Each structure stands twice: as structure tokens, then as C-alpha cells.
PDB file of C-alpha atoms in Angstrom:
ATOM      1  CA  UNK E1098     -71.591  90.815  68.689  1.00 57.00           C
ATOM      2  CA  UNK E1099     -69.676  93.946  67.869  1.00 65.00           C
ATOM      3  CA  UNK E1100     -71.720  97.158  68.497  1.00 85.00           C
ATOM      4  CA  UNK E1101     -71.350 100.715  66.370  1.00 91.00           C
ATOM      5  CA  UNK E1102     -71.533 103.598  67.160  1.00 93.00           C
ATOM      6  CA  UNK E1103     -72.179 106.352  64.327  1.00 95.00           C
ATOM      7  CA  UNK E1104     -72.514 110.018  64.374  1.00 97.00           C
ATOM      8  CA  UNK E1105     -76.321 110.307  63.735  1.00 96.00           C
ATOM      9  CA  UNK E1106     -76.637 113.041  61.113  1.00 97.00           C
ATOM     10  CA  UNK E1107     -73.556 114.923  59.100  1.00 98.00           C
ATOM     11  CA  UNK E1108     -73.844 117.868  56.504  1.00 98.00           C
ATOM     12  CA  UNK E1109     -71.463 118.482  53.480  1.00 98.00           C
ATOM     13  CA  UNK E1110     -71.247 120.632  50.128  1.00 98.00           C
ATOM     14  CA  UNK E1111     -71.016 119.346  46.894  1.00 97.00           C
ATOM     15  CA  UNK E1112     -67.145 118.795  45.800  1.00 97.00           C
ATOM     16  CA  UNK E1113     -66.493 118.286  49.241  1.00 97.00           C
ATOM     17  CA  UNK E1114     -64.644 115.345  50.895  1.00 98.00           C
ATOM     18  CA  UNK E1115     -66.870 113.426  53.649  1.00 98.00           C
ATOM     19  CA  UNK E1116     -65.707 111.288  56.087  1.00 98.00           C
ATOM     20  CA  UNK E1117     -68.203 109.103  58.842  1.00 98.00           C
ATOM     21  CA  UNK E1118     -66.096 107.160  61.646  1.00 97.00           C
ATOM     22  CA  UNK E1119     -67.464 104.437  62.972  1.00 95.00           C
ATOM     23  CA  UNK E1120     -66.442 103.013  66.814  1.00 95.00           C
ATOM     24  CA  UNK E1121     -66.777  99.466  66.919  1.00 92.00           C
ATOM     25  CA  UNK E1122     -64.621  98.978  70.592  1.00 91.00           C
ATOM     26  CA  UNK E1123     -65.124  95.154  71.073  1.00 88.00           C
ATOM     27  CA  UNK E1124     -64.889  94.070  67.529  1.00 90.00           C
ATOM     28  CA  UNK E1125     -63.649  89.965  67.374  1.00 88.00           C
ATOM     29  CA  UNK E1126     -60.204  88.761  65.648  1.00 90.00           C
ATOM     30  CA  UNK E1127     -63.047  87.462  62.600  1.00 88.00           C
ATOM     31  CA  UNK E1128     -65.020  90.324  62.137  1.00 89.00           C
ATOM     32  CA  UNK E1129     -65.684  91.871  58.548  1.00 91.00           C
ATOM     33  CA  UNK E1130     -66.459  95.654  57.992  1.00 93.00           C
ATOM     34  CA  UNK E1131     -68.930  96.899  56.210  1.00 94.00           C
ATOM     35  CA  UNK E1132     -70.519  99.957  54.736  1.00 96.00           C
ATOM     36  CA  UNK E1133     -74.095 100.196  52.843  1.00 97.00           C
ATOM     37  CA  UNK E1134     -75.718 102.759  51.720  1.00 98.00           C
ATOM     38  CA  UNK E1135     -79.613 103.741  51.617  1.00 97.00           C
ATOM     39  CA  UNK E1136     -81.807 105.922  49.874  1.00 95.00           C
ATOM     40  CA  UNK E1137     -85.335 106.956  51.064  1.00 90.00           C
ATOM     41  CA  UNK E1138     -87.392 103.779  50.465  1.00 86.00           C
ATOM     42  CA  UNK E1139     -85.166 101.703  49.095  1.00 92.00           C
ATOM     43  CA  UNK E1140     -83.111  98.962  50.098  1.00 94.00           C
ATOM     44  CA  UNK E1141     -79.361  99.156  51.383  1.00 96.00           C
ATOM     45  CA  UNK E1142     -76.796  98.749  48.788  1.00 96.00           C
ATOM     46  CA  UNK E1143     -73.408  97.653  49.342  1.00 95.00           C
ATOM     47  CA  UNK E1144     -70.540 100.190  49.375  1.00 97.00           C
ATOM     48  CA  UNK E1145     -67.536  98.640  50.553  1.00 96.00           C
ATOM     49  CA  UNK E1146     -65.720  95.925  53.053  1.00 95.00           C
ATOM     50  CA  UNK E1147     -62.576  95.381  54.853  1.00 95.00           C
ATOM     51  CA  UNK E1148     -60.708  93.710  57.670  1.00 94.00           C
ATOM     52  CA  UNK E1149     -57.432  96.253  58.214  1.00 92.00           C
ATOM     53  CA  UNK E1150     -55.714  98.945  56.524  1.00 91.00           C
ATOM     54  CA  UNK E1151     -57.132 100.502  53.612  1.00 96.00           C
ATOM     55  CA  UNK E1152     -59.642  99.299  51.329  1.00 96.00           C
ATOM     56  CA  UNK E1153     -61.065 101.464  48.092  1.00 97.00           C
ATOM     57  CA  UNK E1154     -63.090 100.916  45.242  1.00 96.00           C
ATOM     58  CA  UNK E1155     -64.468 103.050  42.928  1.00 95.00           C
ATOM     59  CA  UNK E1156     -66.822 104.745  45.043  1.00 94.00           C
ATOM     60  CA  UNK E1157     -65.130 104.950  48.451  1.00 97.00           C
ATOM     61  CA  UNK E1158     -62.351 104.274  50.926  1.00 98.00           C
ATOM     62  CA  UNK E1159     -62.173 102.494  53.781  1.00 98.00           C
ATOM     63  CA  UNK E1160     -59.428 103.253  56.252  1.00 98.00           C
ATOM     64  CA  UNK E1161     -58.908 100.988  59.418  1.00 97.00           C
ATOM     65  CA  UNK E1162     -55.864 101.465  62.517  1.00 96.00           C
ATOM     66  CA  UNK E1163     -54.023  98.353  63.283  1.00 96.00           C
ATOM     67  CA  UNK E1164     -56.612  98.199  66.651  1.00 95.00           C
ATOM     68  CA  UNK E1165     -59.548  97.481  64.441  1.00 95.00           C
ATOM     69  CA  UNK E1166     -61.805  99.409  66.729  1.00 95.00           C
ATOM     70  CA  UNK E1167     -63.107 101.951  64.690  1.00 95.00           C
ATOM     71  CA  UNK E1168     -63.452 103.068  60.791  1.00 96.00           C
ATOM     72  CA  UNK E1169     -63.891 105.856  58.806  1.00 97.00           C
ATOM     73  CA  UNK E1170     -65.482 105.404  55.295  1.00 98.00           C
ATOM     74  CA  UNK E1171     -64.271 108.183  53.141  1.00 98.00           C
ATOM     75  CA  UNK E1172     -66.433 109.368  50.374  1.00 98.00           C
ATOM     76  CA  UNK E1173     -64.352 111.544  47.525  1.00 95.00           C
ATOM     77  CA  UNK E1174     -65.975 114.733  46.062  1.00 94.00           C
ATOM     78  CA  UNK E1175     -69.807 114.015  46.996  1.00 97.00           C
ATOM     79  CA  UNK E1176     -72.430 115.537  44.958  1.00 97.00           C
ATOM     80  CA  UNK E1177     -76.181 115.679  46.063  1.00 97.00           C
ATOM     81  CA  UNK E1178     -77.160 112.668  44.888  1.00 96.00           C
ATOM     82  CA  UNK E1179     -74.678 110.982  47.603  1.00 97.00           C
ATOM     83  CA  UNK E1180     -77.796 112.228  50.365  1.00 98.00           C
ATOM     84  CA  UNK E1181     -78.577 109.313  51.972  1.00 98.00           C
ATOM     85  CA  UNK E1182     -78.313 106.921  55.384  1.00 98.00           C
ATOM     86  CA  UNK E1183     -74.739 104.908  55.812  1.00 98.00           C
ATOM     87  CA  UNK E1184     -74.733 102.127  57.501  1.00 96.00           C
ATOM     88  CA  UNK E1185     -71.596 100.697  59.601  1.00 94.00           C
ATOM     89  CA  UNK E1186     -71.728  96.712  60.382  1.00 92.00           C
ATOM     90  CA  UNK E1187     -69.566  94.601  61.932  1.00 90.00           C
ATOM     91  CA  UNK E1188     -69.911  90.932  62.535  1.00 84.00           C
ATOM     92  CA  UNK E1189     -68.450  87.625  60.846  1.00 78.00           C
ATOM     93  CA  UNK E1190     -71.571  85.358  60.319  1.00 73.00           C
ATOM     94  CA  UNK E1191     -74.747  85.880  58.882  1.00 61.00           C
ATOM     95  CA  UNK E1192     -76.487  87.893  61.587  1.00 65.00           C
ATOM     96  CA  UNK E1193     -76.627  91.277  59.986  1.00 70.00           C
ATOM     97  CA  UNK E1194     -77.593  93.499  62.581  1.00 78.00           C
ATOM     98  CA  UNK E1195     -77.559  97.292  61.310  1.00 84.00           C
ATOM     99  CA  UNK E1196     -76.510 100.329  63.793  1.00 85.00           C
ATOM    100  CA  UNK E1197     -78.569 103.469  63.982  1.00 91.00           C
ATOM    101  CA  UNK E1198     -76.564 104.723  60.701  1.00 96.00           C
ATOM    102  CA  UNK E1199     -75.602 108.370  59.955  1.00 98.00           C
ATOM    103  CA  UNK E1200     -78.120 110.697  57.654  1.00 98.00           C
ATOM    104  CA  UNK E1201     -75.531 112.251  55.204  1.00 98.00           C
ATOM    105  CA  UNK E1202     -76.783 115.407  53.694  1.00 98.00           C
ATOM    106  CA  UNK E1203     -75.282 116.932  50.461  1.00 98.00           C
ATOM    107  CA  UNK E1204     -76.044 120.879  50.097  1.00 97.00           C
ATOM    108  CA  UNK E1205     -75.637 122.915  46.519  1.00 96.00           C
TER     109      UNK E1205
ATOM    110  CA  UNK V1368     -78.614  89.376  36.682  1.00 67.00           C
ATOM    111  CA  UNK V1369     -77.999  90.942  40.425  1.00 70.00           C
ATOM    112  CA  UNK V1370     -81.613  92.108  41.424  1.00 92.00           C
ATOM    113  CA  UNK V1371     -83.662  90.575  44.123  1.00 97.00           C
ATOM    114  CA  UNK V1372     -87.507  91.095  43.183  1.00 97.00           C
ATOM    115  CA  UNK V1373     -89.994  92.141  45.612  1.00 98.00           C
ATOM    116  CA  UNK V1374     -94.001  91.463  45.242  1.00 97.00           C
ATOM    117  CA  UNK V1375     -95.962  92.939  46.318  1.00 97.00           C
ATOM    118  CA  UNK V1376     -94.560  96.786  45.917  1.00 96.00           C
ATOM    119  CA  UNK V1377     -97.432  97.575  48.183  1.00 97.00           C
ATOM    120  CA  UNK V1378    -100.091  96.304  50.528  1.00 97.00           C
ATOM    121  CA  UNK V1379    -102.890  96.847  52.387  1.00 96.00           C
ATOM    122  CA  UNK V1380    -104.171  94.662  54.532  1.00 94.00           C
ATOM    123  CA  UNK V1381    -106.227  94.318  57.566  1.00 92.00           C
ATOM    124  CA  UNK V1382    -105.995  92.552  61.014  1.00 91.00           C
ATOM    125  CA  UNK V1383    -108.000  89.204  60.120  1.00 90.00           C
ATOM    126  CA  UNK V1384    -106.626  88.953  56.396  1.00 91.00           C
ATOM    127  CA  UNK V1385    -103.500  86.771  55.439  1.00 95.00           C
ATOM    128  CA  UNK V1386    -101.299  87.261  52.741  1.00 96.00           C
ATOM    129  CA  UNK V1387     -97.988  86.591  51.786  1.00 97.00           C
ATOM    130  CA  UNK V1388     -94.647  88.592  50.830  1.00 98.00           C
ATOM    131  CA  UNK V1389     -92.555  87.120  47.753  1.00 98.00           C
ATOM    132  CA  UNK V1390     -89.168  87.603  46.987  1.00 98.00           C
ATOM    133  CA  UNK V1391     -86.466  86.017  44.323  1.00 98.00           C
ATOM    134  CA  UNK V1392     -83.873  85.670  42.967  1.00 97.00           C
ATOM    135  CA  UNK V1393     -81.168  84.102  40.531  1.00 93.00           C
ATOM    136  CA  UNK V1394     -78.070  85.159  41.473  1.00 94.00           C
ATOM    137  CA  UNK V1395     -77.302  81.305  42.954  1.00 94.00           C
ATOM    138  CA  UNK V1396     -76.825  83.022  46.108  1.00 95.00           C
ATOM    139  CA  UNK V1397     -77.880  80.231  49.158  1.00 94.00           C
ATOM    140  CA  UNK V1398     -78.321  82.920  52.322  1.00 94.00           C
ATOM    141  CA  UNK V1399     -81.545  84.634  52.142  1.00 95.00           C
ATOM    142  CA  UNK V1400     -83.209  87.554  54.527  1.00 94.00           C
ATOM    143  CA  UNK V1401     -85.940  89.077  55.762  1.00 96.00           C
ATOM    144  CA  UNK V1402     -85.531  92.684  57.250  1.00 95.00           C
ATOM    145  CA  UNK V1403     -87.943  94.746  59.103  1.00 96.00           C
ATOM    146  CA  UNK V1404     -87.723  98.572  58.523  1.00 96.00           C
ATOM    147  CA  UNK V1405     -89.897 100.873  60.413  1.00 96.00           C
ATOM    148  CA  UNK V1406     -89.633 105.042  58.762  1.00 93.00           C
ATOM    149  CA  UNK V1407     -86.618 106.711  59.577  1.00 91.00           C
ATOM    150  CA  UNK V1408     -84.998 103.538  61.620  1.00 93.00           C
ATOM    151  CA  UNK V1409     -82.672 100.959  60.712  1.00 93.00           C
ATOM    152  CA  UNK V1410     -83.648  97.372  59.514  1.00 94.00           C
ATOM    153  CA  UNK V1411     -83.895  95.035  61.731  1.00 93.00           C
ATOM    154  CA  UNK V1412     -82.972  91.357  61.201  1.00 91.00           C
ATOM    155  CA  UNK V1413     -86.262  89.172  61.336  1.00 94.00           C
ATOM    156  CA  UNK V1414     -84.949  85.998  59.483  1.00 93.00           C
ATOM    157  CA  UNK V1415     -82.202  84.015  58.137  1.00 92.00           C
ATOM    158  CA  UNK V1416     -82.119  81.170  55.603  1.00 94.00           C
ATOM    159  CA  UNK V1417     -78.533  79.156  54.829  1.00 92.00           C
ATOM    160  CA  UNK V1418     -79.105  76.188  52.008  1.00 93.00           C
ATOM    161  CA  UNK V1419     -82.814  76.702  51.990  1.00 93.00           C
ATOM    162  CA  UNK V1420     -82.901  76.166  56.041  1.00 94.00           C
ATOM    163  CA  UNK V1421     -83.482  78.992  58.638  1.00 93.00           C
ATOM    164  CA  UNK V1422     -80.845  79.163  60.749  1.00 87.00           C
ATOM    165  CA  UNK V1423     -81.767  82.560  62.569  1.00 82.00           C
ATOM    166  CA  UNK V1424     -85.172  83.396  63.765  1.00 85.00           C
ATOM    167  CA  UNK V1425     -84.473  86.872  65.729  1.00 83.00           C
ATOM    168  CA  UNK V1426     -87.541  85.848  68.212  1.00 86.00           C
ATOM    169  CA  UNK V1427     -90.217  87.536  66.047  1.00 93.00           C
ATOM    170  CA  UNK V1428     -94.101  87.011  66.829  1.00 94.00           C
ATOM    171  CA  UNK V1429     -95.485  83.965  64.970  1.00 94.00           C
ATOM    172  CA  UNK V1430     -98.038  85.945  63.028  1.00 96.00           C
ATOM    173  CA  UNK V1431     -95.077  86.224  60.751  1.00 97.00           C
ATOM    174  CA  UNK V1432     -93.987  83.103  59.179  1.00 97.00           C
ATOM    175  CA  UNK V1433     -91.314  82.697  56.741  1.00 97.00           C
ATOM    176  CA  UNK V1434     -90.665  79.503  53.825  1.00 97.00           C
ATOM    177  CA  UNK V1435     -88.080  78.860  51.547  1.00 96.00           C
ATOM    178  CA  UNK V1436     -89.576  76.861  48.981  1.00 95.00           C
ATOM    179  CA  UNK V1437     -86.008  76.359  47.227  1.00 93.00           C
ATOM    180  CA  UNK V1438     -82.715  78.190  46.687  1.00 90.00           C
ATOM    181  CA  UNK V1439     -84.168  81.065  44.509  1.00 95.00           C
ATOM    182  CA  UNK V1440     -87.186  82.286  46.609  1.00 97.00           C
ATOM    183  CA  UNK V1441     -88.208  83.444  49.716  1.00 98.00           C
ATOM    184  CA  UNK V1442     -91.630  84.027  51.015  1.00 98.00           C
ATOM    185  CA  UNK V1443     -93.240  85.723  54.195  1.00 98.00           C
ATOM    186  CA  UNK V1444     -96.526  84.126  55.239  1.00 98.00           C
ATOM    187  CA  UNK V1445     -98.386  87.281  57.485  1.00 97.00           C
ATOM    188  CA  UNK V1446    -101.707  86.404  59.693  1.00 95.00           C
ATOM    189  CA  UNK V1447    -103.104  88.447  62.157  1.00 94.00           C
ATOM    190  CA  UNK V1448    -100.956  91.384  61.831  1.00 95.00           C
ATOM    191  CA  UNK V1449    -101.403  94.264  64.068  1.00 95.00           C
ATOM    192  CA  UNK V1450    -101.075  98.058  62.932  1.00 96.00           C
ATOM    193  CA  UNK V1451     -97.790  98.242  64.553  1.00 96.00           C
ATOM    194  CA  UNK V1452     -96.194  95.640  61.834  1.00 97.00           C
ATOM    195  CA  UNK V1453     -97.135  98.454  59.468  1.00 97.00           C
ATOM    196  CA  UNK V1454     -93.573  98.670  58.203  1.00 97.00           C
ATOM    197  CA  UNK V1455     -90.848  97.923  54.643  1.00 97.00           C
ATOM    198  CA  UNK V1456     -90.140  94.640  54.317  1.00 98.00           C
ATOM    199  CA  UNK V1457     -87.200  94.063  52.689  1.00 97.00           C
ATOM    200  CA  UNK V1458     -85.488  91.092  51.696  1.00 97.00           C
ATOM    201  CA  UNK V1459     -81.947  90.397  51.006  1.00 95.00           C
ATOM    202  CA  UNK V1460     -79.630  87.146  49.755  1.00 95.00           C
ATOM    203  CA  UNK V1461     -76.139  86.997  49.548  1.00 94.00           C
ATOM    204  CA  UNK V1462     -73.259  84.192  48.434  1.00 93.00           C
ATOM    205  CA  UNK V1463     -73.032  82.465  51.366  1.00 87.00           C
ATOM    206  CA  UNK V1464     -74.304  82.997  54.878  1.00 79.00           C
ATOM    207  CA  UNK V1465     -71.105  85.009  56.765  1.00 81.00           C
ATOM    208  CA  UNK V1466     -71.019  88.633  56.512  1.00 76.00           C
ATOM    209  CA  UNK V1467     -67.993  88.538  54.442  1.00 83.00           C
ATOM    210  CA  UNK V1468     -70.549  88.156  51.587  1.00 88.00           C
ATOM    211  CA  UNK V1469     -72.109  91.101  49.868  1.00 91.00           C
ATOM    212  CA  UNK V1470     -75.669  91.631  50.896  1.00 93.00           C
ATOM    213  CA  UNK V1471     -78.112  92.340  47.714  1.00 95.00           C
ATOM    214  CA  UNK V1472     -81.364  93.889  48.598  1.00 96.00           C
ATOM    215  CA  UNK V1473     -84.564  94.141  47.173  1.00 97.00           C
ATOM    216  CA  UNK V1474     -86.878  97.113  46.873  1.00 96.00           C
ATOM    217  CA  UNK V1475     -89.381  96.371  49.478  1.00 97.00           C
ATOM    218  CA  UNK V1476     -92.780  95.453  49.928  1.00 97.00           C
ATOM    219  CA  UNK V1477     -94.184  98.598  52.015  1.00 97.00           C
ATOM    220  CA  UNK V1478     -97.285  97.001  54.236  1.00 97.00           C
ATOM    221  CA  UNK V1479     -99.712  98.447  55.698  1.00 97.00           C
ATOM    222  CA  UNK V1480    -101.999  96.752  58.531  1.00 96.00           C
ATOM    223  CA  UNK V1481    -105.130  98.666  59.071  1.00 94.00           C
TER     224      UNK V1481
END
């Protein structure tokens, strides 16, 4: 099983462009990334997946190297409400095993 | 409809009491999760069910005991609980059970043991 490793806190401005890299050294040939997001007392909500190169959506980007062993979720323009815990998993079946995450925090 | 429902929102409960955690729901989804998440840590995997049968039981105490009466809902039977299960609850389902599939999650059920 693949383990993360996330910075544990980060601090932005709103407008600003925030990227989180995530290591993930002995990640397997099947291994999915993924990315959720939580708020204080909620549950995690999905953000965005991928497997190599670049993956974006309308919330995010995910940007992979050809070695697969890390990832850097990319987060356009974040505003306060974007404050929150993101989550970095890695793994192919169903055991969803969440790293320590990083605590994102947007300032005015 | 993509919501997973959560009852209780809240409860209280004490050592010698049981009770029971409920969650649903109807997205036709056939993986289904319980997470443990204690305040400012990360959830941790406590159960998996894949076509209504658990296939991962992450070695958690058997005062916590978990049914899947069908494809749609997911229970958590609780006996005995200490105050250090005091925790969010949260439950999750998703498409299929790989983690290629989209994880939904529910709200919680915030328990406390006293």
C-alpha cells in the first residue's frame, strides 16, 4: 500500500494560486490518485483523480511526472471559502486509507 | 440524487447502552464504508462492504458491529463503547469497490460515549 506524504499545514491569499505536492515513492503500476477535500465537520468530498500527466476539472488540476511518485493538486485563484483539509490517496482497491492531509488556509 | 444520509446527526450514549448508526443511500452504488474520524485527524478505514458483503474489516474491537441489510443501507450496531470511541462516524459508498470510483460521503453521526 502506497504511503503519502503531505505538507501538514499551508497558508495562501485570496486570488492566489495554491499548489500541495504529494510524495507517494512506492506507488504500484495500478494505483489511482486522488484528492478530497474536507470542511470542519463534514465529510470528504471528492476533488479530482488521475493516473499520469495532467488531469483538470472545473475546480482543480492535477499534474503527475512520468515516475508517478509524487503529485501536486493545483487549486486556481482560491478564495476563503477554499479553507479546508486536502487529502492525497493512493491505492487501486477499495481500501481507502487517508494520509495525515494538509490544513489549507485562505487569508483576506 | 448523490447524498448519502446519516442518522443520527448526534448521539449520546453511555458505556452499557447500545444503539445503532444508519446510513443510505440510492445512488445504486454496491461499495459501502464506515470511517472513523477522531478531531483534527484523518478518517480512518473501519469497514468495507462490496455487493452487500464485507470484504474489509480493518481489525476494529467487536463492540462495533457493522450490517448491510441490502444494497442501499448500511448500519453500525455499537455495544459497550468506551469514551475513547467518542468520535465522527462517517460513512461513505461509491460505484464499485476499487478506488478508481468516486467516494460520496455522508455528513456524520458525531457520538459521544460518556
Amino acid at each position: 500500500l502506497a504511503k503519502t506524504t503531505q505538507p501538514i499545514s499551508m497558508d495562501s491569499y485570496e486570488g492566489q494560486e495554491v499548489n500541495i505536492t504529494c510524495s507517494h515513492n512506492n506507488i504500484a503500476t495500478n494505483d489511482y490518485i486522488t484528492w478530497y477535500q474536507q470542511f470542519p465537520s463534514q465529510g470528504p468530498r471528492f476533488i479530482i483523480q488521475g493516473y499520469k500527466t495532467k488531469v483538470t476539472n472545473e475546480v482543480a488540476s492535477l499534474f503527475i511526472p512520468a515516475d508517478r511518485k509524487s503529485s501536486t493538486l493545483s487549486l486556481p485563484r482560491v478564495s476563503l471559502s477554499d479553507t479546508a483539509v486536502y487529502y492525497c490517496l493512493v491505492g487501486y482497491n477499495n481500501d481507502m486509507r487517508f494520509g495525515a492531509g494538509t490544513r489549507l488556509t485562505v487569508k483576506p | 440524487d448523490t447524498e448519502v444520509t446519516q442518522t443520527p446527526k448526534h448521539l449520546v450514549m453511555g458505556m452499557t447502552n447500545k444503539k445503532s448508526l444508519k446510513c443510505e443511500q440510492h445512488m445504486g452504488h454496491r461499495a459501502m464504508y464506515w470511517y472513523k474520524q477522531k478531531a483534527k485527524k484523518p478518517p480512518e478505514l473501519m469497514f468495507v462492504y462490496s455487493y452487500e458483503k464485507l470484504s474489509i474489516n480493518e481489525s476494529v474491537p467487536s463492540r462495533f458491529s457493522p450490517e448491510c441489510p441490502n444494497s442501499s443501507l448500511l448500519n453500525l450496531h455499537l455495544h459497550a463503547l468506551q469514551p475513547e470511541d467518542s468520535a465522527l462516524y462517517l460513512c461513505a459508498s461509491s460505484q464499485g469497490a476499487s478506488h478508481s470510483y468516486e467516494q460520496y460521503f455522508g455528513p456524520g453521526t458525531r457520538l459521544t460515549v460518556t
